[in-house]
PDB file of C-alpha atoms in Angstrom:
ATOM      1  CA  MET A   1     -18.624  50.933 -17.859  1.00  0.00           C
ATOM      2  CA  ASN A   2     -17.488  51.448 -14.217  1.00  0.00           C
ATOM      3  CA  ASN A   3     -21.116  52.665 -13.293  1.00  0.00           C
ATOM      4  CA  GLN A   4     -20.305  51.966  -9.670  1.00  0.00           C
ATOM      5  CA  TYR A   5     -18.231  54.997  -9.468  1.00  0.00           C
ATOM      6  CA  LYS A   6     -21.366  57.270 -10.321  1.00  0.00           C
ATOM      7  CA  SER A   7     -22.696  57.255  -6.707  1.00  0.00           C
ATOM      8  CA  PHE A   8     -19.727  59.177  -5.382  1.00  0.00           C
ATOM      9  CA  GLU A   9     -19.685  62.790  -4.770  1.00  0.00           C
ATOM     10  CA  LYS A  10     -16.739  63.888  -6.665  1.00  0.00           C
ATOM     11  CA  ASN A  11     -17.232  61.750  -9.507  1.00  0.00           C
ATOM     12  CA  ILE A  12     -13.672  62.016 -11.829  1.00  0.00           C
ATOM     13  CA  ASP A  13     -13.669  59.098 -14.213  1.00  0.00           C
ATOM     14  CA  PRO A  14     -10.628  56.976 -13.862  1.00  0.00           C
ATOM     15  CA  ALA A  15     -10.621  57.165 -17.744  1.00  0.00           C
ATOM     16  CA  ASN A  16     -10.043  60.576 -17.906  1.00  0.00           C
ATOM     17  CA  CYS A  17      -7.082  60.649 -15.250  1.00  0.00           C
ATOM     18  CA  LYS A  18      -3.603  60.659 -16.461  1.00  0.00           C
ATOM     19  CA  VAL A  19      -1.490  58.296 -14.521  1.00  0.00           C
ATOM     20  CA  LEU A  20       2.300  58.062 -14.237  1.00  0.00           C
ATOM     21  CA  LEU A  21       3.503  54.644 -13.081  1.00  0.00           C
ATOM     22  CA  VAL A  22       6.986  54.443 -12.192  1.00  0.00           C
ATOM     23  CA  GLY A  23       8.891  50.864 -11.809  1.00  0.00           C
ATOM     24  CA  VAL A  24       7.505  47.862 -13.707  1.00  0.00           C
ATOM     25  CA  GLY A  25       8.703  45.080 -11.620  1.00  0.00           C
ATOM     26  CA  GLY A  26       6.496  42.605  -9.410  1.00  0.00           C
ATOM     27  CA  ILE A  27       4.404  45.513  -7.889  1.00  0.00           C
ATOM     28  CA  GLY A  28       4.292  47.643 -10.904  1.00  0.00           C
ATOM     29  CA  THR A  29       2.913  44.980 -13.520  1.00  0.00           C
ATOM     30  CA  GLU A  30       0.093  43.975 -10.904  1.00  0.00           C
ATOM     31  CA  ILE A  31      -0.646  47.715 -10.659  1.00  0.00           C
ATOM     32  CA  LEU A  32      -0.827  48.116 -14.319  1.00  0.00           C
ATOM     33  CA  LYS A  33      -3.324  45.173 -14.472  1.00  0.00           C
ATOM     34  CA  CYS A  34      -5.467  46.662 -11.555  1.00  0.00           C
ATOM     35  CA  LEU A  35      -5.457  50.068 -13.161  1.00  0.00           C
ATOM     36  CA  VAL A  36      -6.899  48.660 -16.390  1.00  0.00           C
ATOM     37  CA  LEU A  37      -9.476  46.582 -14.835  1.00  0.00           C
ATOM     38  CA  SER A  38     -10.641  49.716 -12.804  1.00  0.00           C
ATOM     39  CA  GLY A  39     -11.143  51.677 -15.946  1.00  0.00           C
ATOM     40  CA  PHE A  40      -8.197  53.652 -16.122  1.00  0.00           C
ATOM     41  CA  ARG A  41      -7.098  54.342 -19.969  1.00  0.00           C
ATOM     42  CA  ARG A  42      -4.253  56.857 -20.029  1.00  0.00           C
ATOM     43  CA  ILE A  43      -1.099  55.304 -18.440  1.00  0.00           C
ATOM     44  CA  ASP A  44       2.441  56.328 -18.804  1.00  0.00           C
ATOM     45  CA  ILE A  45       4.930  53.807 -17.377  1.00  0.00           C
ATOM     46  CA  VAL A  46       8.686  54.672 -16.646  1.00  0.00           C
ATOM     47  CA  ASP A  47      11.570  51.946 -16.040  1.00  0.00           C
ATOM     48  CA  TYR A  48      15.294  51.601 -16.983  1.00  0.00           C
ATOM     49  CA  ASP A  49      15.471  47.716 -16.614  1.00  0.00           C
ATOM     50  CA  PHE A  50      15.300  44.929 -19.063  1.00  0.00           C
ATOM     51  CA  VAL A  51      13.380  41.992 -18.892  1.00  0.00           C
ATOM     52  CA  GLU A  52      15.139  38.888 -17.270  1.00  0.00           C
ATOM     53  CA  ILE A  53      14.287  35.368 -17.612  1.00  0.00           C
ATOM     54  CA  SER A  54      13.059  35.515 -13.784  1.00  0.00           C
ATOM     55  CA  ASN A  55      10.326  38.113 -14.962  1.00  0.00           C
ATOM     56  CA  VAL A  56       9.020  35.518 -17.378  1.00  0.00           C
ATOM     57  CA  SER A  57       7.738  32.954 -14.251  1.00  0.00           C
ATOM     58  CA  ARG A  58       6.889  35.976 -11.939  1.00  0.00           C
ATOM     59  CA  GLN A  59       5.147  38.490 -13.840  1.00  0.00           C
ATOM     60  CA  LEU A  60       1.973  38.484 -15.884  1.00  0.00           C
ATOM     61  CA  PHE A  61       3.148  40.246 -18.968  1.00  0.00           C
ATOM     62  CA  PHE A  62       6.337  38.964 -19.732  1.00  0.00           C
ATOM     63  CA  ARG A  63       6.958  36.123 -22.474  1.00  0.00           C
ATOM     64  CA  LEU A  64       9.972  33.863 -22.994  1.00  0.00           C
ATOM     65  CA  GLY A  65      11.921  35.691 -25.843  1.00  0.00           C
ATOM     66  CA  ASP A  66      11.285  38.748 -24.178  1.00  0.00           C
ATOM     67  CA  GLU A  67      14.905  38.467 -22.323  1.00  0.00           C
ATOM     68  CA  GLY A  68      17.186  41.381 -22.716  1.00  0.00           C
ATOM     69  CA  LYS A  69      14.594  43.687 -24.230  1.00  0.00           C
ATOM     70  CA  SER A  70      13.173  47.026 -22.547  1.00  0.00           C
ATOM     71  CA  LYS A  71      10.714  45.880 -19.763  1.00  0.00           C
ATOM     72  CA  VAL A  72       8.703  49.225 -20.299  1.00  0.00           C
ATOM     73  CA  HIS A  73       8.050  48.720 -24.238  1.00  0.00           C
ATOM     74  CA  VAL A  74       7.576  44.906 -23.803  1.00  0.00           C
ATOM     75  CA  LEU A  75       4.948  45.487 -20.887  1.00  0.00           C
ATOM     76  CA  ALA A  76       3.361  48.339 -23.281  1.00  0.00           C
ATOM     77  CA  ALA A  77       3.013  45.990 -26.093  1.00  0.00           C
ATOM     78  CA  ASN A  78       1.844  43.017 -24.367  1.00  0.00           C
ATOM     79  CA  ALA A  79      -0.639  44.605 -21.966  1.00  0.00           C
ATOM     80  CA  THR A  80      -2.280  46.407 -24.618  1.00  0.00           C
ATOM     81  CA  LYS A  81      -2.607  43.156 -26.469  1.00  0.00           C
ATOM     82  CA  HIS A  82      -3.942  41.074 -23.579  1.00  0.00           C
ATOM     83  CA  PHE A  83      -6.558  43.912 -22.963  1.00  0.00           C
ATOM     84  CA  LYS A  84      -7.637  44.662 -26.468  1.00  0.00           C
ATOM     85  CA  SER A  85     -11.121  44.911 -25.639  1.00  0.00           C
ATOM     86  CA  ALA A  86     -10.384  48.111 -23.181  1.00  0.00           C
ATOM     87  CA  LYS A  87     -11.645  50.776 -25.476  1.00  0.00           C
ATOM     88  CA  GLY A  88      -9.462  53.820 -25.699  1.00  0.00           C
ATOM     89  CA  LEU A  89      -6.393  52.271 -23.503  1.00  0.00           C
ATOM     90  CA  GLU A  90      -3.322  54.006 -24.116  1.00  0.00           C
ATOM     91  CA  ILE A  91      -0.116  52.946 -22.362  1.00  0.00           C
ATOM     92  CA  ARG A  92       2.928  54.880 -23.262  1.00  0.00           C
ATOM     93  CA  PRO A  93       6.461  53.500 -22.448  1.00  0.00           C
ATOM     94  CA  PHE A  94       9.322  55.527 -21.474  1.00  0.00           C
ATOM     95  CA  HIS A  95      12.726  53.620 -20.665  1.00  0.00           C
ATOM     96  CA  SER A  96      14.390  56.044 -18.369  1.00  0.00           C
ATOM     97  CA  ASP A  97      15.597  56.399 -15.018  1.00  0.00           C
ATOM     98  CA  ILE A  98      13.249  58.552 -12.966  1.00  0.00           C
ATOM     99  CA  SER A  99      15.899  60.964 -12.158  1.00  0.00           C
ATOM    100  CA  ASP A 100      16.081  62.115 -15.775  1.00  0.00           C
ATOM    101  CA  PHE A 101      12.606  61.211 -16.919  1.00  0.00           C
ATOM    102  CA  PHE A 102      10.907  64.820 -16.735  1.00  0.00           C
ATOM    103  CA  SER A 103      13.600  66.534 -18.612  1.00  0.00           C
ATOM    104  CA  LYS A 104      14.557  63.864 -20.806  1.00  0.00           C
ATOM    105  CA  PHE A 105      11.135  63.659 -22.399  1.00  0.00           C
ATOM    106  CA  LYS A 106      10.267  67.033 -21.728  1.00  0.00           C
ATOM    107  CA  VAL A 107       7.018  66.259 -19.584  1.00  0.00           C
ATOM    108  CA  SER A 108       5.866  68.097 -16.429  1.00  0.00           C
ATOM    109  CA  PRO A 109       4.373  66.544 -13.257  1.00  0.00           C
ATOM    110  CA  ALA A 110       1.310  68.802 -14.262  1.00  0.00           C
ATOM    111  CA  ASP A 111       0.697  66.545 -16.878  1.00  0.00           C
ATOM    112  CA  TYR A 112      -0.439  63.719 -14.458  1.00  0.00           C
ATOM    113  CA  ASN A 113      -3.077  63.562 -12.054  1.00  0.00           C
ATOM    114  CA  ILE A 114      -1.552  60.678  -9.981  1.00  0.00           C
ATOM    115  CA  VAL A 115       2.142  59.283 -10.156  1.00  0.00           C
ATOM    116  CA  LEU A 116       2.198  55.832  -8.531  1.00  0.00           C
ATOM    117  CA  SER A 117       5.752  54.664  -7.105  1.00  0.00           C
ATOM    118  CA  ALA A 118       6.540  50.901  -7.298  1.00  0.00           C
ATOM    119  CA  LEU A 119      10.038  51.564  -6.952  1.00  0.00           C
ATOM    120  CA  ASP A 120      12.134  48.920  -5.415  1.00  0.00           C
ATOM    121  CA  ASN A 121      15.032  51.498  -3.809  1.00  0.00           C
ATOM    122  CA  ILE A 122      15.124  54.219  -1.136  1.00  0.00           C
ATOM    123  CA  ASN A 123      17.334  56.402  -3.286  1.00  0.00           C
ATOM    124  CA  ALA A 124      14.643  56.176  -6.363  1.00  0.00           C
ATOM    125  CA  ARG A 125      11.955  56.770  -4.137  1.00  0.00           C
ATOM    126  CA  ARG A 126      13.302  59.907  -2.497  1.00  0.00           C
ATOM    127  CA  CYS A 127      14.330  61.272  -6.045  1.00  0.00           C
ATOM    128  CA  LEU A 128      10.736  60.800  -7.170  1.00  0.00           C
ATOM    129  CA  ASN A 129       9.661  62.456  -3.927  1.00  0.00           C
ATOM    130  CA  ALA A 130      11.590  65.369  -4.349  1.00  0.00           C
ATOM    131  CA  ILE A 131      10.371  66.165  -8.117  1.00  0.00           C
ATOM    132  CA  ILE A 132       6.735  65.912  -6.926  1.00  0.00           C
ATOM    133  CA  MET A 133       7.094  67.897  -3.710  1.00  0.00           C
ATOM    134  CA  THR A 134       9.375  70.671  -5.143  1.00  0.00           C
ATOM    135  CA  TYR A 135       7.131  71.335  -8.546  1.00  0.00           C
ATOM    136  CA  SER A 136       6.809  74.960  -8.847  1.00  0.00           C
ATOM    137  CA  ASN A 137       2.861  74.990  -8.845  1.00  0.00           C
ATOM    138  CA  PRO A 138       1.325  73.318  -5.882  1.00  0.00           C
ATOM    139  CA  LYS A 139      -2.083  73.455  -7.400  1.00  0.00           C
ATOM    140  CA  ASP A 140      -1.137  71.465 -10.282  1.00  0.00           C
ATOM    141  CA  SER A 141       0.918  69.098  -8.804  1.00  0.00           C
ATOM    142  CA  PRO A 142      -0.027  65.325  -8.875  1.00  0.00           C
ATOM    143  CA  VAL A 143      -0.438  63.324  -5.847  1.00  0.00           C
ATOM    144  CA  LEU A 144       2.074  60.724  -5.298  1.00  0.00           C
ATOM    145  CA  ILE A 145       1.047  57.198  -4.129  1.00  0.00           C
ATOM    146  CA  ASP A 146       4.084  55.135  -2.998  1.00  0.00           C
ATOM    147  CA  SER A 147       4.268  51.428  -2.221  1.00  0.00           C
ATOM    148  CA  GLY A 148       6.279  48.341  -1.306  1.00  0.00           C
ATOM    149  CA  THR A 149       6.551  44.931  -0.606  1.00  0.00           C
ATOM    150  CA  GLU A 150       8.995  42.397   1.534  1.00  0.00           C
ATOM    151  CA  GLY A 151       7.942  39.120   1.649  1.00  0.00           C
ATOM    152  CA  PHE A 152       4.406  38.763   3.364  1.00  0.00           C
ATOM    153  CA  ASN A 153       4.531  42.209   4.441  1.00  0.00           C
ATOM    154  CA  GLY A 154       3.554  45.672   2.445  1.00  0.00           C
ATOM    155  CA  HIS A 155       2.378  48.803   2.457  1.00  0.00           C
ATOM    156  CA  CYS A 156       1.055  51.831   0.361  1.00  0.00           C
ATOM    157  CA  ARG A 157       0.400  55.678   1.166  1.00  0.00           C
ATOM    158  CA  LEU A 158      -1.074  58.662  -0.324  1.00  0.00           C
ATOM    159  CA  ILE A 159       1.235  61.555  -0.481  1.00  0.00           C
ATOM    160  CA  ILE A 160      -0.652  64.976  -1.387  1.00  0.00           C
ATOM    161  CA  PRO A 161       1.776  67.865  -1.790  1.00  0.00           C
ATOM    162  CA  LYS A 162       1.815  70.356   1.023  1.00  0.00           C
ATOM    163  CA  LYS A 163      -1.202  68.384   2.879  1.00  0.00           C
ATOM    164  CA  THR A 164       0.126  65.237   4.013  1.00  0.00           C
ATOM    165  CA  SER A 165       3.677  64.130   5.231  1.00  0.00           C
ATOM    166  CA  CYS A 166       5.908  63.103   2.197  1.00  0.00           C
ATOM    167  CA  TYR A 167       8.289  60.283   1.717  1.00  0.00           C
ATOM    168  CA  GLU A 168      11.306  62.218   3.224  1.00  0.00           C
ATOM    169  CA  CYS A 169       9.466  62.892   6.275  1.00  0.00           C
ATOM    170  CA  THR A 170       9.396  59.233   7.427  1.00  0.00           C
ATOM    171  CA  MET A 171      13.092  58.534   6.156  1.00  0.00           C
ATOM    172  CA  GLY A 172      13.811  57.401   9.795  1.00  0.00           C
ATOM    173  CA  LEU A 173      11.542  54.496   9.448  1.00  0.00           C
ATOM    174  CA  ASN A 174      14.008  52.913   6.925  1.00  0.00           C
ATOM    175  CA  VAL A 175      16.754  50.929   7.404  1.00  0.00           C
ATOM    176  CA  GLN A 176      19.763  52.702   6.969  1.00  0.00           C
ATOM    177  CA  ASP A 177      22.685  51.655   5.062  1.00  0.00           C
ATOM    178  CA  THR A 178      25.930  50.771   6.902  1.00  0.00           C
ATOM    179  CA  ASN A 179      28.774  52.564   5.551  1.00  0.00           C
ATOM    180  CA  PHE A 180      32.486  51.108   6.393  1.00  0.00           C
ATOM    181  CA  PRO A 181      36.203  52.749   5.958  1.00  0.00           C
ATOM    182  CA  LEU A 182      37.460  52.087   2.578  1.00  0.00           C
ATOM    183  CA  CYS A 183      40.778  50.963   4.174  1.00  0.00           C
ATOM    184  CA  GLU A 184      39.338  48.308   6.606  1.00  0.00           C
ATOM    185  CA  ILE A 185      37.469  46.463   3.476  1.00  0.00           C
ATOM    186  CA  LYS A 186      40.283  46.928   1.444  1.00  0.00           C
ATOM    187  CA  GLU A 187      43.134  45.637   3.560  1.00  0.00           C
ATOM    188  CA  PHE A 188      41.435  44.131   6.589  1.00  0.00           C
ATOM    189  CA  PRO A 189      38.181  42.550   5.549  1.00  0.00           C
ATOM    190  CA  ARG A 190      36.905  40.410   8.023  1.00  0.00           C
ATOM    191  CA  THR A 191      33.406  39.196   7.022  1.00  0.00           C
ATOM    192  CA  PRO A 192      31.422  38.573   3.694  1.00  0.00           C
ATOM    193  CA  ILE A 193      29.665  41.655   3.652  1.00  0.00           C
ATOM    194  CA  HIS A 194      33.100  43.639   3.720  1.00  0.00           C
ATOM    195  CA  CYS A 195      34.000  41.979   0.657  1.00  0.00           C
ATOM    196  CA  ILE A 196      30.656  42.903  -0.942  1.00  0.00           C
ATOM    197  CA  ALA A 197      30.849  46.495   0.175  1.00  0.00           C
ATOM    198  CA  TYR A 198      34.216  46.698  -1.186  1.00  0.00           C
ATOM    199  CA  ALA A 199      33.389  44.965  -4.641  1.00  0.00           C
ATOM    200  CA  ASN A 200      30.600  47.668  -5.008  1.00  0.00           C
ATOM    201  CA  PHE A 201      33.067  50.085  -4.383  1.00  0.00           C
ATOM    202  CA  ILE A 202      35.211  49.120  -6.970  1.00  0.00           C
ATOM    203  CA  TYR A 203      32.481  48.415  -9.674  1.00  0.00           C
ATOM    204  CA  GLU A 204      31.213  51.891  -9.062  1.00  0.00           C
ATOM    205  CA  GLU A 205      34.687  53.378  -9.620  1.00  0.00           C
ATOM    206  CA  ASN A 206      34.981  51.531 -12.931  1.00  0.00           C
ATOM    207  CA  LYS A 207      31.526  51.096 -14.400  1.00  0.00           C
ATOM    208  CA  ASN A 208      31.273  52.395 -17.912  1.00  0.00           C
ATOM    209  CA  ASP A 209      27.959  54.650 -19.058  1.00  0.00           C
ATOM    210  CA  GLY A 210      26.214  51.694 -20.751  1.00  0.00           C
ATOM    211  CA  GLN A 211      23.205  50.462 -19.050  1.00  0.00           C
ATOM    212  CA  GLU A 212      22.870  47.546 -17.186  1.00  0.00           C
ATOM    213  CA  SER A 213      20.158  45.210 -16.223  1.00  0.00           C
ATOM    214  CA  LYS A 214      19.976  45.115 -12.190  1.00  0.00           C
ATOM    215  CA  ASN A 215      20.804  41.496 -12.349  1.00  0.00           C
ATOM    216  CA  GLN A 216      23.890  42.251 -14.765  1.00  0.00           C
ATOM    217  CA  ARG A 217      25.320  44.636 -11.940  1.00  0.00           C
ATOM    218  CA  ILE A 218      24.610  42.332  -9.142  1.00  0.00           C
ATOM    219  CA  SER A 219      26.505  39.401 -10.906  1.00  0.00           C
ATOM    220  CA  LYS A 220      29.615  41.576 -11.614  1.00  0.00           C
ATOM    221  CA  ILE A 221      29.687  42.732  -7.959  1.00  0.00           C
ATOM    222  CA  TYR A 222      29.448  39.253  -6.932  1.00  0.00           C
ATOM    223  CA  ASN A 223      32.265  37.981  -8.989  1.00  0.00           C
ATOM    224  CA  LEU A 224      34.415  41.025  -7.649  1.00  0.00           C
ATOM    225  CA  ALA A 225      33.684  40.166  -4.136  1.00  0.00           C
ATOM    226  CA  LEU A 226      34.368  36.289  -4.798  1.00  0.00           C
ATOM    227  CA  GLU A 227      37.535  37.401  -5.812  1.00  0.00           C
ATOM    228  CA  HIS A 228      38.212  39.499  -2.959  1.00  0.00           C
ATOM    229  CA  ALA A 229      36.990  37.142  -0.395  1.00  0.00           C
ATOM    230  CA  LYS A 230      39.345  34.208  -2.030  1.00  0.00           C
ATOM    231  CA  TYR A 231      42.261  36.450  -1.754  1.00  0.00           C
ATOM    232  CA  PHE A 232      41.703  36.822   2.109  1.00  0.00           C
ATOM    233  CA  GLY A 233      40.382  33.464   3.032  1.00  0.00           C
ATOM    234  CA  ILE A 234      36.813  34.433   3.781  1.00  0.00           C
ATOM    235  CA  GLN A 235      34.144  32.018   3.136  1.00  0.00           C
ATOM    236  CA  GLY A 236      30.169  32.946   2.941  1.00  0.00           C
ATOM    237  CA  VAL A 237      29.801  35.281  -0.098  1.00  0.00           C
ATOM    238  CA  THR A 238      27.129  34.135  -1.939  1.00  0.00           C
ATOM    239  CA  LEU A 239      24.797  35.627  -4.695  1.00  0.00           C
ATOM    240  CA  GLU A 240      21.750  35.798  -2.556  1.00  0.00           C
ATOM    241  CA  LEU A 241      23.565  37.829   0.009  1.00  0.00           C
ATOM    242  CA  THR A 242      25.195  39.970  -2.511  1.00  0.00           C
ATOM    243  CA  GLN A 243      21.349  40.611  -3.861  1.00  0.00           C
ATOM    244  CA  GLN A 244      20.070  41.529  -0.272  1.00  0.00           C
ATOM    245  CA  ILE A 245      23.386  43.784   0.490  1.00  0.00           C
ATOM    246  CA  ILE A 246      23.503  45.753  -3.044  1.00  0.00           C
ATOM    247  CA  GLY A 247      20.107  45.262  -4.564  1.00  0.00           C
ATOM    248  CA  HIS A 248      18.119  45.150  -1.330  1.00  0.00           C
ATOM    249  CA  ILE A 249      16.485  42.270  -2.889  1.00  0.00           C
ATOM    250  CA  PHE A 250      14.187  40.353  -0.616  1.00  0.00           C
ATOM    251  CA  PRO A 251      12.027  37.306  -1.243  1.00  0.00           C
ATOM    252  CA  THR A 252       8.995  38.287  -3.316  1.00  0.00           C
ATOM    253  CA  LEU A 253       5.401  36.795  -3.187  1.00  0.00           C
ATOM    254  CA  LEU A 254       3.028  37.333  -5.798  1.00  0.00           C
ATOM    255  CA  SER A 255       0.058  37.162  -3.512  1.00  0.00           C
ATOM    256  CA  THR A 256       1.499  40.165  -1.692  1.00  0.00           C
ATOM    257  CA  ASN A 257       2.161  42.029  -4.815  1.00  0.00           C
ATOM    258  CA  THR A 258      -1.180  41.593  -5.760  1.00  0.00           C
ATOM    259  CA  ILE A 259      -2.887  42.716  -2.675  1.00  0.00           C
ATOM    260  CA  ILE A 260      -0.746  45.930  -2.454  1.00  0.00           C
ATOM    261  CA  ALA A 261      -1.548  46.605  -5.801  1.00  0.00           C
ATOM    262  CA  SER A 262      -4.979  46.444  -5.426  1.00  0.00           C
ATOM    263  CA  CYS A 263      -4.990  48.788  -2.471  1.00  0.00           C
ATOM    264  CA  VAL A 264      -2.867  51.377  -4.531  1.00  0.00           C
ATOM    265  CA  VAL A 265      -5.474  51.391  -7.216  1.00  0.00           C
ATOM    266  CA  SER A 266      -7.977  51.619  -4.662  1.00  0.00           C
ATOM    267  CA  GLN A 267      -6.119  54.712  -2.945  1.00  0.00           C
ATOM    268  CA  ALA A 268      -6.068  56.474  -6.343  1.00  0.00           C
ATOM    269  CA  ILE A 269     -10.018  55.463  -6.748  1.00  0.00           C
ATOM    270  CA  LYS A 270     -10.612  57.249  -3.357  1.00  0.00           C
ATOM    271  CA  TYR A 271      -8.527  60.327  -4.295  1.00  0.00           C
ATOM    272  CA  LEU A 272     -10.560  60.734  -7.586  1.00  0.00           C
ATOM    273  CA  LYS A 273     -13.633  60.395  -5.724  1.00  0.00           C
ATOM    274  CA  GLY A 274     -12.408  63.136  -2.968  1.00  0.00           C
ATOM    275  CA  PHE A 275     -12.471  60.555   0.036  1.00  0.00           C
ATOM    276  CA  GLU A 276      -9.438  62.303   1.276  1.00  0.00           C
ATOM    277  CA  LYS A 277     -11.251  65.008   2.451  1.00  0.00           C
ATOM    278  CA  GLU A 278     -13.287  62.995   4.845  1.00  0.00           C
ATOM    279  CA  LYS A 279     -12.488  63.548   8.688  1.00  0.00           C
ATOM    280  CA  ASP A 280     -11.462  59.766   9.200  1.00  0.00           C
ATOM    281  CA  PHE A 281      -9.402  59.366   6.070  1.00  0.00           C
ATOM    282  CA  LYS A 282      -6.028  57.780   6.705  1.00  0.00           C
ATOM    283  CA  SER A 283      -3.252  57.821   4.001  1.00  0.00           C
ATOM    284  CA  TYR A 284      -0.928  55.286   5.387  1.00  0.00           C
ATOM    285  CA  PHE A 285      -1.916  51.317   4.854  1.00  0.00           C
ATOM    286  CA  MET A 286       0.236  48.719   6.334  1.00  0.00           C
ATOM    287  CA  TYR A 287      -0.447  44.949   5.520  1.00  0.00           C
ATOM    288  CA  TYR A 288       1.318  42.334   7.878  1.00  0.00           C
ATOM    289  CA  ALA A 289       0.976  38.507   7.132  1.00  0.00           C
ATOM    290  CA  GLN A 290       4.469  37.163   8.566  1.00  0.00           C
ATOM    291  CA  THR A 291       2.396  35.168  11.427  1.00  0.00           C
ATOM    292  CA  GLY A 292      -1.063  35.853  10.780  1.00  0.00           C
ATOM    293  CA  ILE A 293      -2.974  38.369   8.579  1.00  0.00           C
ATOM    294  CA  TYR A 294      -3.209  41.688   9.963  1.00  0.00           C
ATOM    295  CA  SER A 295      -3.682  45.332   8.368  1.00  0.00           C
ATOM    296  CA  SER A 296      -3.794  48.812   9.718  1.00  0.00           C
ATOM    297  CA  SER A 297      -4.268  52.381   8.451  1.00  0.00           C
ATOM    298  CA  PHE A 298      -3.104  55.620   9.840  1.00  0.00           C
ATOM    299  CA  GLU A 299      -1.880  59.111   9.646  1.00  0.00           C
ATOM    300  CA  ILE A 300       1.881  60.285   9.749  1.00  0.00           C
ATOM    301  CA  GLN A 301       2.175  63.668  10.828  1.00  0.00           C
ATOM    302  CA  LYS A 302       4.553  65.957   8.947  1.00  0.00           C
ATOM    303  CA  ASP A 303       8.336  66.307  10.023  1.00  0.00           C
ATOM    304  CA  GLU A 304       9.098  69.840  10.974  1.00  0.00           C
ATOM    305  CA  ASN A 305      12.508  69.415   9.894  1.00  0.00           C
ATOM    306  CA  CYS A 306      11.601  68.097   6.351  1.00  0.00           C
ATOM    307  CA  ILE A 307      13.000  70.162   3.763  1.00  0.00           C
ATOM    308  CA  PHE A 308      10.013  70.040   1.755  1.00  0.00           C
ATOM    309  CA  CYS A 309       7.346  70.247   4.475  1.00  0.00           C
ATOM    310  CA  LYS A 310       8.765  73.079   6.162  1.00  0.00           C
ATOM    311  CA  ILE A 311       8.462  75.522   3.157  1.00  0.00           C
TER     312      ILE A 311
END
């Protein structure tokens, strides 16, 4: 199987590669599918979220009746069953936030050859990047492949610790959150966004330690924002706006997720074959399809002020 890889110089078999997939939402489930179909067999998956009814219609491995269950446990079971002919396949699920995954389950970054990020928010990406970049033994540190989509557009990038730029180097490319004075959004809100921002503050101040799904959290914040808006006579607070402001949720297209997932796995295979050593190798891939279909690959230089890359 996978004889097409034998002509490559480095020739590390994907079946012997240990992969950590972080995030099993729209991109993550597609990445898992591509990994298995490309010959990868040792895959650990990490996510803290639970299956929602919307996942059933948009993602391959979730079924009616899975709602409320741990995403990673459902995904591991259903994917293993779906790919029952994939000899030697082992998908291990870990229900956890990435911030405490390594300590909670007593695993090390060195346990993996490749870490794939299919996370959907900036803070989680920064956390994973920091864990990989600060691992005490760079020689044993895995490479990180980050990915993301927004509507018709998407990206993936290969991050090699101490060699390429890291996620923190390019924080300036991200849309920064807007902060509001608490006194203003509490006592004198003027817009729906002010109401949502204040509702988020109240939620964070009063949330319990129990685990909630992302949709449950956003629903609570939405209801709090509605109350605040009603008190001040403000129109325009909607669930969609709350999702965009709090969850950074944008329209998701399965076609875009599939394209980016394929690119992620292609980058992983190229790394296993040593392609990153080629003179013209580019680690950052961008895909644009809003007004046509375009793509570009390029290299981003390290930020000399990056707390990880300047060391």
